[in-house]
C-alpha cells in the first residue's frame, strides 16, 4: 500500500489526472493476463505514472491486491 498511496496522492494533488484513474487502471488490470502485461499497458495509458520512481512497484501492488481479493471470494 505504500506505493499506491504515494502515487494516488501525487496524481490527485497535482491535478495531472482526475480521481477516476484508479478505476481506469482496474479495467486495464482486469483485461491483462499477467503482471507484465498490466504494467506495460498501465504505463502506456498513464505516461506520467511510467516516469515516476517506483512505477513498477505501484503496478505490482495493484496486481497483488487484486489477486488476493480474487482468492478471498
Backbone as a printed PyTorch tensor [residue, N CA C, xyz], in Angstrom:
tensor([[[  0.8140,  -1.2030,   0.0000],
         [  0.0000,   0.0000,   0.0000],
         [  0.8560,   1.2660,   0.0000]],

        [[  2.0980,   1.1570,   0.3670],
         [  2.9660,   2.3170,   0.4220],
         [  3.0260,   3.0360,  -0.9230]],

        [[  3.2440,   2.3100,  -1.9760],
         [  3.3730,   2.9390,  -3.2800],
         [  2.0290,   3.4110,  -3.8170]],

        [[  0.9810,   2.6800,  -3.5480],
         [ -0.3390,   3.0920,  -4.0220],
         [ -0.6970,   4.4490,  -3.4370]],

        [[ -0.5250,   4.6180,  -2.1360],
         [ -0.8590,   5.8910,  -1.5040],
         [  0.0230,   7.0180,  -2.0250]],

        [[  1.2870,   6.7590,  -2.2190],
         [  2.1950,   7.7770,  -2.7320],
         [  1.7710,   8.2280,  -4.1240]],

        [[  1.5100,   7.2970,  -5.0140],
         [  1.1270,   7.6380,  -6.3830],
         [ -0.2390,   8.3020,  -6.4180]],

        [[ -1.1710,   7.7650,  -5.6670],
         [ -2.5180,   8.3190,  -5.6690],
         [ -2.4940,   9.7630,  -5.1780]],

        [[ -1.7970,  10.0170,  -4.0780],
         [ -1.7200,  11.3730,  -3.5400],
         [ -1.0600,  12.3190,  -4.5270]],

        [[  0.0150,  11.8980,  -5.1300],
         [  0.7110,  12.7490,  -6.1080],
         [ -0.1990,  13.1040,  -7.2760]],

        [[ -0.8530,  12.1150,  -7.8250],
         [ -1.6560,  12.3420,  -9.0190],
         [ -2.8830,  13.1880,  -8.7310]],

        [[ -3.5240,  12.9700,  -7.6050],
         [ -4.7160,  13.7420,  -7.2690],
         [ -4.3360,  15.1700,  -6.8840]],

        [[ -3.3250,  15.3290,  -6.0290],
         [ -2.9340,  16.6610,  -5.5780],
         [ -2.3640,  17.5100,  -6.7040]],

        [[ -1.6650,  16.8990,  -7.6260],
         [ -1.0530,  17.6700,  -8.7040],
         [ -2.0350,  17.9520,  -9.8390]],

        [[ -3.2370,  17.3880,  -9.7630],
         [ -4.2730,  17.5560, -10.7790],
         [ -3.8100,  17.1100, -12.1650]],

        [[ -2.8320,  16.2460, -12.2320],
         [ -2.3750,  15.7460, -13.5180],
         [ -3.3350,  14.6930, -14.0610]],

        [[ -4.0490,  14.0390, -13.1760],
         [ -5.0760,  13.0690, -13.5670],
         [ -6.2510,  13.2350, -12.6230]],

        [[ -7.4260,  12.9280, -13.0770],
         [ -8.5810,  13.0160, -12.1950],
         [ -8.6470,  11.7790, -11.3070]],

        [[ -9.5540,  11.8000, -10.3450],
         [ -9.6510,  10.7150,  -9.3750],
         [-10.0830,   9.3910,  -9.9980]],

        [[-10.5710,   9.3930, -11.2030],
         [-11.0170,   8.1760, -11.8530],
         [ -9.8970,   7.3190, -12.4070]],

        [[ -8.6490,   7.7450, -12.2340],
         [ -7.5520,   6.9720, -12.8120],
         [ -7.4460,   5.5940, -12.1960]],

        [[ -7.7960,   5.4300, -10.9230],
         [ -7.7140,   4.1070, -10.3030],
         [ -8.7250,   3.1680, -10.9490]],

        [[ -9.9020,   3.6650, -11.2910],
         [-10.8950,   2.8320, -11.9700],
         [-10.4020,   2.4180, -13.3490]],

        [[ -9.7810,   3.3440, -14.0400],
         [ -9.2630,   3.0360, -15.3630],
         [ -8.1310,   2.0030, -15.2740]],

        [[ -7.2750,   2.1500, -14.2620],
         [ -6.2120,   1.1630, -14.0520],
         [ -6.7870,  -0.2000, -13.7080]],

        [[ -7.8890,  -0.2290, -12.9730],
         [ -8.5020,  -1.5070, -12.6290],
         [ -9.0420,  -2.2010, -13.8720]],

        [[ -9.5940,  -1.4440, -14.7870],
         [-10.0800,  -2.0360, -16.0400],
         [ -8.9020,  -2.6150, -16.8220]],

        [[ -7.8180,  -1.8760, -16.8980],
         [ -6.6250,  -2.3740, -17.5820],
         [ -6.1350,  -3.6490, -16.9100]],

        [[ -6.1490,  -3.6680, -15.5870],
         [ -5.6990,  -4.8560, -14.8440],
         [ -6.5900,  -6.0530, -15.1570]],

        [[ -7.8880,  -5.8500, -15.1790],
         [ -8.8170,  -6.9460, -15.4490],
         [ -8.6340,  -7.5100, -16.8530]],

        [[ -8.2430,  -6.6750, -17.7830],
         [ -8.0620,  -7.1090, -19.1630],
         [ -6.6760,  -7.7080, -19.4140]],

        [[ -5.8120,  -7.6700, -18.4100],
         [ -4.4430,  -8.1760, -18.5670],
         [ -4.3440,  -9.5910, -18.0200]],

        [[ -3.5370, -10.4000, -18.6810],
         [ -3.3900, -11.7930, -18.2550],
         [ -2.1680, -12.0210, -17.3580]],

        [[ -1.3350, -10.9880, -17.2080],
         [ -0.1570, -11.1290, -16.3630],
         [  0.2340,  -9.7690, -15.8000]],

        [[  1.0460,  -9.7970, -14.7690],
         [  1.5640,  -8.5640, -14.1830],
         [  2.3480,  -7.7690, -15.2220]],

        [[  3.1350,  -8.4530, -16.0210],
         [  3.9430,  -7.7790, -17.0340],
         [  3.0640,  -7.0400, -18.0500]],

        [[  2.0050,  -7.6980, -18.4810],
         [  1.0870,  -7.0710, -19.4360],
         [  0.4000,  -5.8700, -18.8010]],

        [[ -0.0440,  -6.0230, -17.5570],
         [ -0.6910,  -4.9340, -16.8360],
         [  0.2540,  -3.7420, -16.6960]],

        [[  1.4910,  -4.0050, -16.3250],
         [  2.4720,  -2.9370, -16.1650],
         [  2.7100,  -2.2250, -17.4880]],

        [[  2.8780,  -2.9720, -18.5500],
         [  3.1250,  -2.3900, -19.8650],
         [  1.9400,  -1.5340, -20.3200]],

        [[  0.7370,  -2.0870, -20.2110],
         [ -0.4580,  -1.3500, -20.6360],
         [ -0.7320,  -0.1440, -19.7340]],

        [[ -0.5130,  -0.3240, -18.4300],
         [ -0.7240,   0.7740, -17.4880],
         [  0.2190,   1.9330, -17.7490]],

        [[  1.4700,   1.6220, -18.0230],
         [  2.4390,   2.6700, -18.3220],
         [  2.1050,   3.3690, -19.6410]],

        [[  1.6220,   2.6170, -20.6110],
         [  1.2420,   3.2150, -21.8980],
         [  0.0490,   4.1550, -21.7300]],

        [[ -0.9090,   3.7630, -20.8930],
         [ -2.1040,   4.5740, -20.6830],
         [ -1.8290,   5.7910, -19.8020]],

        [[ -0.8510,   5.6660, -18.9160],
         [ -0.5400,   6.7350, -17.9710],
         [  0.9520,   7.0340, -17.9860]],

        [[  1.4110,   7.7470, -18.9980],
         [  2.8420,   8.0200, -19.1170],
         [  3.4180,   8.7990, -17.9340]],

        [[  2.5950,   9.5870, -17.2590],
         [  3.0870,  10.3180, -16.0890],
         [  3.4460,   9.3470, -14.9630]],

        [[  2.6650,   8.2910, -14.8140],
         [  2.9890,   7.2630, -13.8170],
         [  4.2590,   6.5460, -14.2500]],

        [[  4.3570,   6.2340, -15.5150],
         [  5.5190,   5.4910, -16.0290],
         [  6.8220,   6.2110, -15.7340]],

        [[  6.7970,   7.5270, -15.7230],
         [  8.0080,   8.3100, -15.4880],
         [  8.3840,   8.4020, -14.0060]],

        [[  7.4770,   8.0490, -13.1300],
         [  7.7310,   8.2020, -11.7010],
         [  8.5850,   7.0630, -11.1520]],

        [[  9.3430,   7.3920, -10.1490],
         [ 10.1380,   6.3890,  -9.4520],
         [  9.1880,   5.3800,  -8.8070]],

        [[  9.5390,   4.1410,  -8.8110],
         [  8.7580,   3.0460,  -8.2200],
         [  7.4790,   2.7270,  -8.9870]],

        [[  7.3880,   3.1000, -10.2380],
         [  6.1900,   2.8080, -11.0270],
         [  5.9310,   1.3060, -11.0890]],

        [[  6.9830,   0.5090, -11.2920],
         [  6.7950,  -0.9450, -11.3530],
         [  6.2550,  -1.4890, -10.0350]],

        [[  6.7250,  -0.9540,  -8.9250],
         [  6.2310,  -1.3910,  -7.6150],
         [  4.7620,  -1.0380,  -7.4360]],

        [[  4.3800,   0.1290,  -7.9290],
         [  2.9920,   0.5690,  -7.8630],
         [  2.0790,  -0.4090,  -8.5970]],

        [[  2.4490,  -0.7510,  -9.8230],
         [  1.6380,  -1.6940, -10.6000],
         [  1.6270,  -3.0790,  -9.9490]],

        [[  2.7360,  -3.4860,  -9.3950],
         [  2.8060,  -4.7850,  -8.7260],
         [  1.8760,  -4.8190,  -7.5120]],

        [[  1.8500,  -3.7400,  -6.7280],
         [  0.9580,  -3.6890,  -5.5690],
         [ -0.5030,  -3.7950,  -5.9960]],

        [[ -0.8730,  -3.0500,  -7.0290],
         [ -2.2560,  -3.1280,  -7.5080],
         [ -2.6030,  -4.5430,  -7.9540]],

        [[ -1.6970,  -5.1760,  -8.6830],
         [ -1.9020,  -6.5350,  -9.1710],
         [ -2.0690,  -7.5070,  -7.9990]],

        [[ -1.1860,  -7.4100,  -7.0130],
         [ -1.2130,  -8.3330,  -5.8770],
         [ -2.4620,  -8.1520,  -5.0290]],

        [[ -2.9000,  -6.9320,  -4.8410],
         [ -4.1270,  -6.6890,  -4.0820],
         [ -5.3140,  -7.3400,  -4.7820]],

        [[ -5.4000,  -7.1580,  -6.0910],
         [ -6.4980,  -7.7560,  -6.8550],
         [ -6.4500,  -9.2810,  -6.7870]],

        [[ -5.2500,  -9.8530,  -6.8510],
         [ -5.1110, -11.3140,  -6.7580],
         [ -5.5860, -11.8240,  -5.3950]],

        [[ -5.2160, -11.1300,  -4.3550],
         [ -5.6710, -11.5330,  -3.0020],
         [ -7.1790, -11.4160,  -2.8740]],

        [[ -7.7520, -10.3990,  -3.4820],
         [ -9.2070, -10.2340,  -3.4280],
         [ -9.8980, -11.3690,  -4.1620]],

        [[ -9.3420, -11.8040,  -5.2910],
         [ -9.9200, -12.9380,  -6.0370],
         [ -9.8700, -14.2130,  -5.2000]],

        [[ -8.7670, -14.4160,  -4.4970],
         [ -8.6040, -15.6240,  -3.6810],
         [ -9.5990, -15.6610,  -2.5230]],

        [[ -9.9860, -14.5030,  -2.0080],
         [-10.8690, -14.4210,  -0.8490],
         [-12.3420, -14.4810,  -1.2070]],

        [[-12.6550, -14.5320,  -2.4960],
         [-14.0760, -14.5820,  -2.8940],
         [-14.6330, -15.9690,  -2.7700]]])
